[in-house]
């Protein structure tokens, strides 16, 4: 980090009153649950196909179905069943489809595992800033995870959106009377959490997670500026914001 | 309808400033899409089981999975696949599971068909009242239907909730600074649209739809009062509210 970004008076973060926080892979682990599911899926279908063929076919099915299914585990389950049937050329047995259903239910029922230091950091941030949870995905699933996380009291609002684009953030700004110059978005996705908010005049803090869904990857991270920085942990945010 | 309820000065509707409207089977047809799907499902599995056995087994699976899947078409698809596998004792072919996937995608892609007179009535109501769409179900699916309906401009807010209980309505009242005495909820479900709102001091107008998911049925409709009435069509609401 440059010295500039460490000093809130100069780094453009001193004006921040409201912090938007992404949830999956920013507050709690999520992509590792999908990664584990992919491993089980490859094993389940290993007699029919190699891992790469499976991964590519599943991703292609997921992208094709995104318009209808949106993000989330239920859509993943349906795409995984469709891919399995299609790739096996009809040789698939029902017990393998049942195994995909069981796997998806375990994913939905998975305990919420917070990233290191998140509970304490969110509690600290809530003392000085208004916090809004902004997450994309399945409403039922995200609300269930928030309830299990034990963090819900810290957030003054919760916004579950189907897509994190400039239009979605603009609507959130309007609904909560948010001035973009006072808004900071924190998350693990450059594409979903950072770029749309910077484009609207807000600030962004990128906290990379070690796994990312390939469709959420962007090639370039913006240059650090007074409105954008990269941190390796949420635990470092309170110090950055402290005046 | 009693004379009392026809006169807004006396029927308790004169204080209404904000109208909450349910979406599925209140503004647009929905349950008929599920009914068609059930008919196709019975036909698809007719060589294994009779219609009643299928219907009962599917409902049981749906109820069991509701905690994990919530409401909506994707959860219905997953429960339909699970039921088919379970009932067939493993004899199920993959082409039949593919047929369930295809059926679900058609449901998700189904055009939105407004009930009679809804477009004009919503437009009339929006001139005199603040309108909020309050619907339960899948976020992606409900937003997609609202966009396709052509009605979105009429609503000042859209609330998609996972369950329509008193707690969910209380949160909506708080978020939008709604005084219950000024709030009227309009919908086809006594259980989801009327009872929780009456319990919070709001008013309710029940507009029955000719089909209802058995789990949304309640045995008793409240007695008509100054805070509750039954109408056979949304088109009659503006006259009821007119002073």
mmCIF file of N, CA, C and O in Angstrom, chain B residues 31-100:
data_model
loop_
_atom_site.group_PDB
_atom_site.id
_atom_site.type_symbol
_atom_site.label_atom_id
_atom_site.label_comp_id
_atom_site.label_asym_id
_atom_site.label_seq_id
_atom_site.Cartn_x
_atom_site.Cartn_y
_atom_site.Cartn_z
ATOM 1 N N UNK B 31 -50.360 -19.636 -10.568
ATOM 2 C CA UNK B 31 -50.684 -20.995 -10.140
ATOM 3 C C UNK B 31 -51.107 -21.866 -11.330
ATOM 4 O O UNK B 31 -50.897 -23.077 -11.310
ATOM 5 N N UNK B 32 -51.643 -21.251 -12.371
ATOM 6 C CA UNK B 32 -52.018 -22.055 -13.545
ATOM 7 C C UNK B 32 -50.780 -22.636 -14.235
ATOM 8 O O UNK B 32 -50.845 -23.703 -14.841
ATOM 9 N N UNK B 33 -49.633 -21.937 -14.106
ATOM 10 C CA UNK B 33 -48.386 -22.462 -14.683
ATOM 11 C C UNK B 33 -47.953 -23.709 -13.908
ATOM 12 O O UNK B 33 -47.551 -24.708 -14.500
ATOM 13 N N UNK B 34 -48.087 -23.657 -12.575
ATOM 14 C CA UNK B 34 -47.778 -24.841 -11.762
ATOM 15 C C UNK B 34 -48.785 -25.960 -12.034
ATOM 16 O O UNK B 34 -48.423 -27.135 -12.086
ATOM 17 N N UNK B 35 -50.050 -25.590 -12.224
ATOM 18 C CA UNK B 35 -51.079 -26.591 -12.495
ATOM 19 C C UNK B 35 -50.783 -27.322 -13.805
ATOM 20 O O UNK B 35 -50.877 -28.553 -13.883
ATOM 21 N N UNK B 36 -50.387 -26.566 -14.829
ATOM 22 C CA UNK B 36 -49.996 -27.178 -16.105
ATOM 23 C C UNK B 36 -48.793 -28.096 -15.921
ATOM 24 O O UNK B 36 -48.714 -29.164 -16.523
ATOM 25 N N UNK B 37 -47.847 -27.640 -15.094
ATOM 26 C CA UNK B 37 -46.645 -28.448 -14.839
ATOM 27 C C UNK B 37 -47.021 -29.754 -14.146
ATOM 28 O O UNK B 37 -46.483 -30.815 -14.470
ATOM 29 N N UNK B 38 -47.951 -29.682 -13.199
ATOM 30 C CA UNK B 38 -48.393 -30.907 -12.523
ATOM 31 C C UNK B 38 -49.026 -31.886 -13.509
ATOM 32 O O UNK B 38 -48.826 -33.090 -13.409
ATOM 33 N N UNK B 39 -49.789 -31.352 -14.448
ATOM 34 C CA UNK B 39 -50.429 -32.222 -15.437
ATOM 35 C C UNK B 39 -49.355 -32.918 -16.295
ATOM 36 O O UNK B 39 -49.413 -34.128 -16.529
ATOM 37 N N UNK B 40 -48.351 -32.148 -16.723
ATOM 38 C CA UNK B 40 -47.266 -32.744 -17.519
ATOM 39 C C UNK B 40 -46.486 -33.763 -16.696
ATOM 40 O O UNK B 40 -46.064 -34.796 -17.219
ATOM 41 N N UNK B 41 -46.295 -33.454 -15.444
ATOM 42 C CA UNK B 41 -45.527 -34.334 -14.540
ATOM 43 C C UNK B 41 -46.246 -35.673 -14.360
ATOM 44 O O UNK B 41 -45.646 -36.740 -14.421
ATOM 45 N N UNK B 42 -47.558 -35.609 -14.157
ATOM 46 C CA UNK B 42 -48.350 -36.841 -14.007
ATOM 47 C C UNK B 42 -48.276 -37.692 -15.277
ATOM 48 O O UNK B 42 -48.159 -38.912 -15.216
ATOM 49 N N UNK B 43 -48.350 -37.007 -16.426
ATOM 50 C CA UNK B 43 -48.302 -37.723 -17.704
ATOM 51 C C UNK B 43 -46.936 -38.388 -17.882
ATOM 52 O O UNK B 43 -46.833 -39.540 -18.287
ATOM 53 N N UNK B 44 -45.889 -37.648 -17.530
ATOM 54 C CA UNK B 44 -44.515 -38.134 -17.686
ATOM 55 C C UNK B 44 -44.267 -39.395 -16.877
ATOM 56 O O UNK B 44 -43.537 -40.294 -17.302
ATOM 57 N N UNK B 45 -44.885 -39.471 -15.700
ATOM 58 C CA UNK B 45 -44.624 -40.591 -14.801
ATOM 59 C C UNK B 45 -45.801 -41.558 -14.729
ATOM 60 O O UNK B 45 -45.867 -42.400 -13.824
ATOM 61 N N UNK B 46 -46.719 -41.450 -15.686
ATOM 62 C CA UNK B 46 -47.961 -42.225 -15.595
ATOM 63 C C UNK B 46 -47.699 -43.734 -15.667
ATOM 64 O O UNK B 46 -48.493 -44.522 -15.173
ATOM 65 N N UNK B 47 -46.588 -44.155 -16.280
ATOM 66 C CA UNK B 47 -46.342 -45.600 -16.346
ATOM 67 C C UNK B 47 -45.905 -46.157 -14.993
ATOM 68 O O UNK B 47 -45.938 -47.358 -14.770
ATOM 69 N N UNK B 48 -45.475 -45.265 -14.103
ATOM 70 C CA UNK B 48 -45.033 -45.735 -12.788
ATOM 71 C C UNK B 48 -46.129 -45.611 -11.722
ATOM 72 O O UNK B 48 -46.240 -46.446 -10.836
ATOM 73 N N UNK B 49 -46.883 -44.514 -11.776
ATOM 74 C CA UNK B 49 -47.801 -44.231 -10.667
ATOM 75 C C UNK B 49 -49.037 -43.466 -11.116
ATOM 76 O O UNK B 49 -48.997 -42.736 -12.104
ATOM 77 N N UNK B 50 -50.086 -43.577 -10.335
ATOM 78 C CA UNK B 50 -51.298 -42.810 -10.595
ATOM 79 C C UNK B 50 -51.132 -41.369 -10.110
ATOM 80 O O UNK B 50 -50.235 -41.060 -9.331
ATOM 81 N N UNK B 51 -52.028 -40.507 -10.590
ATOM 82 C CA UNK B 51 -51.913 -39.073 -10.324
ATOM 83 C C UNK B 51 -51.922 -38.752 -8.829
ATOM 84 O O UNK B 51 -51.133 -37.930 -8.352
ATOM 85 N N UNK B 52 -52.809 -39.401 -8.079
ATOM 86 C CA UNK B 52 -52.920 -39.051 -6.658
ATOM 87 C C UNK B 52 -51.647 -39.391 -5.884
ATOM 88 O O UNK B 52 -51.172 -38.606 -5.067
ATOM 89 N N UNK B 53 -51.089 -40.561 -6.163
ATOM 90 C CA UNK B 53 -49.838 -40.959 -5.509
ATOM 91 C C UNK B 53 -48.737 -39.945 -5.808
ATOM 92 O O UNK B 53 -47.987 -39.525 -4.918
ATOM 93 N N UNK B 54 -48.664 -39.550 -7.073
ATOM 94 C CA UNK B 54 -47.649 -38.580 -7.476
ATOM 95 C C UNK B 54 -47.836 -37.243 -6.775
ATOM 96 O O UNK B 54 -46.894 -36.669 -6.242
ATOM 97 N N UNK B 55 -49.067 -36.736 -6.816
ATOM 98 C CA UNK B 55 -49.345 -35.431 -6.212
ATOM 99 C C UNK B 55 -48.995 -35.424 -4.736
ATOM 100 O O UNK B 55 -48.385 -34.478 -4.230
ATOM 101 N N UNK B 56 -49.380 -36.499 -4.051
ATOM 102 C CA UNK B 56 -49.125 -36.557 -2.612
ATOM 103 C C UNK B 56 -47.631 -36.649 -2.317
ATOM 104 O O UNK B 56 -47.122 -35.989 -1.410
ATOM 105 N N UNK B 57 -46.930 -37.471 -3.105
ATOM 106 C CA UNK B 57 -45.488 -37.631 -2.878
ATOM 107 C C UNK B 57 -44.743 -36.332 -3.187
ATOM 108 O O UNK B 57 -43.830 -35.932 -2.456
ATOM 109 N N UNK B 58 -45.143 -35.646 -4.256
ATOM 110 C CA UNK B 58 -44.481 -34.386 -4.621
ATOM 111 C C UNK B 58 -44.709 -33.323 -3.543
ATOM 112 O O UNK B 58 -43.771 -32.625 -3.135
ATOM 113 N N UNK B 59 -45.946 -33.227 -3.073
ATOM 114 C CA UNK B 59 -46.228 -32.237 -2.030
ATOM 115 C C UNK B 59 -45.414 -32.514 -0.771
ATOM 116 O O UNK B 59 -44.886 -31.598 -0.136
ATOM 117 N N UNK B 60 -45.313 -33.795 -0.423
ATOM 118 C CA UNK B 60 -44.540 -34.175 0.759
ATOM 119 C C UNK B 60 -43.063 -33.781 0.596
ATOM 120 O O UNK B 60 -42.442 -33.259 1.518
ATOM 121 N N UNK B 61 -42.531 -34.040 -0.590
ATOM 122 C CA UNK B 61 -41.133 -33.666 -0.865
ATOM 123 C C UNK B 61 -40.962 -32.150 -0.811
ATOM 124 O O UNK B 61 -39.993 -31.639 -0.234
ATOM 125 N N UNK B 62 -41.898 -31.421 -1.417
ATOM 126 C CA UNK B 62 -41.803 -29.960 -1.422
ATOM 127 C C UNK B 62 -41.815 -29.397 -0.001
ATOM 128 O O UNK B 62 -41.062 -28.490 0.326
ATOM 129 N N UNK B 63 -42.702 -29.943 0.837
ATOM 130 C CA UNK B 63 -42.793 -29.453 2.213
ATOM 131 C C UNK B 63 -41.514 -29.749 2.979
ATOM 132 O O UNK B 63 -41.018 -28.910 3.733
ATOM 133 N N UNK B 64 -40.970 -30.946 2.757
ATOM 134 C CA UNK B 64 -39.728 -31.346 3.431
ATOM 135 C C UNK B 64 -38.574 -30.433 3.018
ATOM 136 O O UNK B 64 -37.719 -30.087 3.835
ATOM 137 N N UNK B 65 -38.558 -30.020 1.761
ATOM 138 C CA UNK B 65 -37.440 -29.235 1.231
ATOM 139 C C UNK B 65 -37.606 -27.727 1.387
ATOM 140 O O UNK B 65 -36.697 -26.967 1.065
ATOM 141 N N UNK B 66 -38.788 -27.302 1.853
ATOM 142 C CA UNK B 66 -39.079 -25.865 1.887
ATOM 143 C C UNK B 66 -38.055 -25.085 2.718
ATOM 144 O O UNK B 66 -37.640 -23.986 2.352
ATOM 145 N N UNK B 67 -37.610 -25.666 3.810
ATOM 146 C CA UNK B 67 -36.631 -25.003 4.675
ATOM 147 C C UNK B 67 -35.343 -24.703 3.908
ATOM 148 O O UNK B 67 -34.738 -23.651 4.090
ATOM 149 N N UNK B 68 -34.940 -25.606 3.041
ATOM 150 C CA UNK B 68 -33.696 -25.396 2.286
ATOM 151 C C UNK B 68 -33.920 -24.649 0.974
ATOM 152 O O UNK B 68 -33.105 -23.822 0.579
ATOM 153 N N UNK B 69 -34.996 -24.955 0.275
ATOM 154 C CA UNK B 69 -35.179 -24.394 -1.067
ATOM 155 C C UNK B 69 -35.980 -23.094 -1.087
ATOM 156 O O UNK B 69 -35.828 -22.305 -2.019
ATOM 157 N N UNK B 70 -36.843 -22.878 -0.112
ATOM 158 C CA UNK B 70 -37.748 -21.739 -0.198
ATOM 159 C C UNK B 70 -38.775 -21.952 -1.304
ATOM 160 O O UNK B 70 -38.894 -23.039 -1.859
ATOM 161 N N UNK B 71 -39.528 -20.884 -1.626
ATOM 162 C CA UNK B 71 -40.555 -20.954 -2.669
ATOM 163 C C UNK B 71 -39.949 -20.691 -4.039
ATOM 164 O O UNK B 71 -38.914 -20.060 -4.157
ATOM 165 N N UNK B 72 -40.605 -21.146 -5.058
ATOM 166 C CA UNK B 72 -40.174 -20.804 -6.408
ATOM 167 C C UNK B 72 -40.008 -22.021 -7.296
ATOM 168 O O UNK B 72 -40.089 -23.171 -6.856
ATOM 169 N N UNK B 73 -39.777 -21.729 -8.560
ATOM 170 C CA UNK B 73 -39.765 -22.773 -9.590
ATOM 171 C C UNK B 73 -38.538 -23.667 -9.476
ATOM 172 O O UNK B 73 -38.626 -24.883 -9.663
ATOM 173 N N UNK B 74 -37.363 -23.090 -9.146
ATOM 174 C CA UNK B 74 -36.160 -23.925 -9.070
ATOM 175 C C UNK B 74 -36.301 -24.990 -7.981
ATOM 176 O O UNK B 74 -35.943 -26.156 -8.185
ATOM 177 N N UNK B 75 -36.830 -24.609 -6.842
ATOM 178 C CA UNK B 75 -37.058 -25.575 -5.777
ATOM 179 C C UNK B 75 -38.087 -26.622 -6.186
ATOM 180 O O UNK B 75 -37.947 -27.809 -5.880
ATOM 181 N N UNK B 76 -39.120 -26.168 -6.916
ATOM 182 C CA UNK B 76 -40.124 -27.112 -7.443
ATOM 183 C C UNK B 76 -39.470 -28.134 -8.364
ATOM 184 O O UNK B 76 -39.741 -29.338 -8.282
ATOM 185 N N UNK B 77 -38.589 -27.672 -9.237
ATOM 186 C CA UNK B 77 -37.905 -28.577 -10.180
ATOM 187 C C UNK B 77 -37.089 -29.628 -9.423
ATOM 188 O O UNK B 77 -37.136 -30.820 -9.739
ATOM 189 N N UNK B 78 -36.334 -29.157 -8.432
ATOM 190 C CA UNK B 78 -35.480 -30.083 -7.674
ATOM 191 C C UNK B 78 -36.333 -31.098 -6.912
ATOM 192 O O UNK B 78 -36.003 -32.292 -6.863
ATOM 193 N N UNK B 79 -37.428 -30.639 -6.326
ATOM 194 C CA UNK B 79 -38.306 -31.570 -5.605
ATOM 195 C C UNK B 79 -38.996 -32.543 -6.559
ATOM 196 O O UNK B 79 -39.246 -33.702 -6.210
ATOM 197 N N UNK B 80 -39.316 -32.064 -7.759
ATOM 198 C CA UNK B 80 -39.956 -32.937 -8.749
ATOM 199 C C UNK B 80 -38.993 -34.036 -9.201
ATOM 200 O O UNK B 80 -39.401 -35.198 -9.385
ATOM 201 N N UNK B 81 -37.728 -33.703 -9.359
ATOM 202 C CA UNK B 81 -36.720 -34.713 -9.748
ATOM 203 C C UNK B 81 -36.539 -35.721 -8.611
ATOM 204 O O UNK B 81 -36.543 -36.941 -8.832
ATOM 205 N N UNK B 82 -36.428 -35.196 -7.403
ATOM 206 C CA UNK B 82 -36.242 -36.087 -6.239
ATOM 207 C C UNK B 82 -37.410 -37.059 -6.091
ATOM 208 O O UNK B 82 -37.219 -38.262 -5.872
ATOM 209 N N UNK B 83 -38.619 -36.542 -6.234
ATOM 210 C CA UNK B 83 -39.809 -37.380 -6.104
ATOM 211 C C UNK B 83 -39.850 -38.443 -7.195
ATOM 212 O O UNK B 83 -40.172 -39.608 -6.936
ATOM 213 N N UNK B 84 -39.515 -38.040 -8.408
ATOM 214 C CA UNK B 84 -39.551 -38.976 -9.540
ATOM 215 C C UNK B 84 -38.572 -40.127 -9.316
ATOM 216 O O UNK B 84 -38.909 -41.293 -9.531
ATOM 217 N N UNK B 85 -37.363 -39.793 -8.862
ATOM 218 C CA UNK B 85 -36.354 -40.829 -8.612
ATOM 219 C C UNK B 85 -36.827 -41.766 -7.507
ATOM 220 O O UNK B 85 -36.786 -42.988 -7.625
ATOM 221 N N UNK B 86 -37.302 -41.157 -6.437
ATOM 222 C CA UNK B 86 -37.703 -41.939 -5.273
ATOM 223 C C UNK B 86 -38.876 -42.862 -5.598
ATOM 224 O O UNK B 86 -38.870 -44.049 -5.259
ATOM 225 N N UNK B 87 -39.878 -42.333 -6.293
ATOM 226 C CA UNK B 87 -41.078 -43.131 -6.580
ATOM 227 C C UNK B 87 -40.819 -44.246 -7.593
ATOM 228 O O UNK B 87 -41.457 -45.291 -7.555
ATOM 229 N N UNK B 88 -39.882 -43.995 -8.495
ATOM 230 C CA UNK B 88 -39.672 -44.986 -9.560
ATOM 231 C C UNK B 88 -38.795 -46.133 -9.082
ATOM 232 O O UNK B 88 -38.593 -47.101 -9.821
ATOM 233 N N UNK B 89 -38.254 -46.023 -7.889
ATOM 234 C CA UNK B 89 -37.388 -47.080 -7.377
ATOM 235 C C UNK B 89 -36.175 -47.308 -8.262
ATOM 236 O O UNK B 89 -35.720 -48.431 -8.427
ATOM 237 N N UNK B 90 -35.687 -46.228 -8.848
ATOM 238 C CA UNK B 90 -34.478 -46.327 -9.660
ATOM 239 C C UNK B 90 -34.735 -46.705 -11.117
ATOM 240 O O UNK B 90 -33.811 -46.765 -11.922
ATOM 241 N N UNK B 91 -36.012 -46.934 -11.479
ATOM 242 C CA UNK B 91 -36.303 -47.318 -12.866
ATOM 243 C C UNK B 91 -36.344 -46.110 -13.806
ATOM 244 O O UNK B 91 -36.395 -46.242 -15.021
ATOM 245 N N UNK B 92 -36.384 -44.945 -13.209
ATOM 246 C CA UNK B 92 -36.439 -43.683 -13.945
ATOM 247 C C UNK B 92 -35.336 -43.609 -15.002
ATOM 248 O O UNK B 92 -34.200 -43.961 -14.733
ATOM 249 N N UNK B 93 -35.683 -43.101 -16.174
ATOM 250 C CA UNK B 93 -34.656 -42.895 -17.206
ATOM 251 C C UNK B 93 -34.218 -41.431 -17.203
ATOM 252 O O UNK B 93 -34.969 -40.549 -16.805
ATOM 253 N N UNK B 94 -33.011 -41.211 -17.691
ATOM 254 C CA UNK B 94 -32.507 -39.836 -17.676
ATOM 255 C C UNK B 94 -33.327 -38.934 -18.591
ATOM 256 O O UNK B 94 -33.441 -37.737 -18.341
ATOM 257 N N UNK B 95 -33.914 -39.484 -19.625
ATOM 258 C CA UNK B 95 -34.706 -38.613 -20.515
ATOM 259 C C UNK B 95 -35.930 -38.053 -19.788
ATOM 260 O O UNK B 95 -36.425 -36.983 -20.111
ATOM 261 N N UNK B 96 -36.398 -38.777 -18.781
ATOM 262 C CA UNK B 96 -37.537 -38.259 -18.022
ATOM 263 C C UNK B 96 -37.081 -37.137 -17.075
ATOM 264 O O UNK B 96 -37.808 -36.173 -16.854
ATOM 265 N N UNK B 97 -35.898 -37.289 -16.542
ATOM 266 C CA UNK B 97 -35.361 -36.197 -15.707
ATOM 267 C C UNK B 97 -35.071 -34.980 -16.572
ATOM 268 O O UNK B 97 -35.360 -33.840 -16.185
ATOM 269 N N UNK B 98 -34.538 -35.223 -17.753
ATOM 270 C CA UNK B 98 -34.328 -34.103 -18.685
ATOM 271 C C UNK B 98 -35.658 -33.419 -19.004
ATOM 272 O O UNK B 98 -35.725 -32.194 -19.119
ATOM 273 N N UNK B 99 -36.717 -34.193 -19.119
ATOM 274 C CA UNK B 99 -38.035 -33.606 -19.407
ATOM 275 C C UNK B 99 -38.505 -32.708 -18.254
ATOM 276 O O UNK B 99 -39.148 -31.677 -18.479
ATOM 277 N N UNK B 100 -38.165 -33.092 -17.018
ATOM 278 C CA UNK B 100 -38.516 -32.237 -15.873
ATOM 279 C C UNK B 100 -37.708 -30.930 -15.925
ATOM 280 O O UNK B 100 -38.240 -29.847 -15.690
#
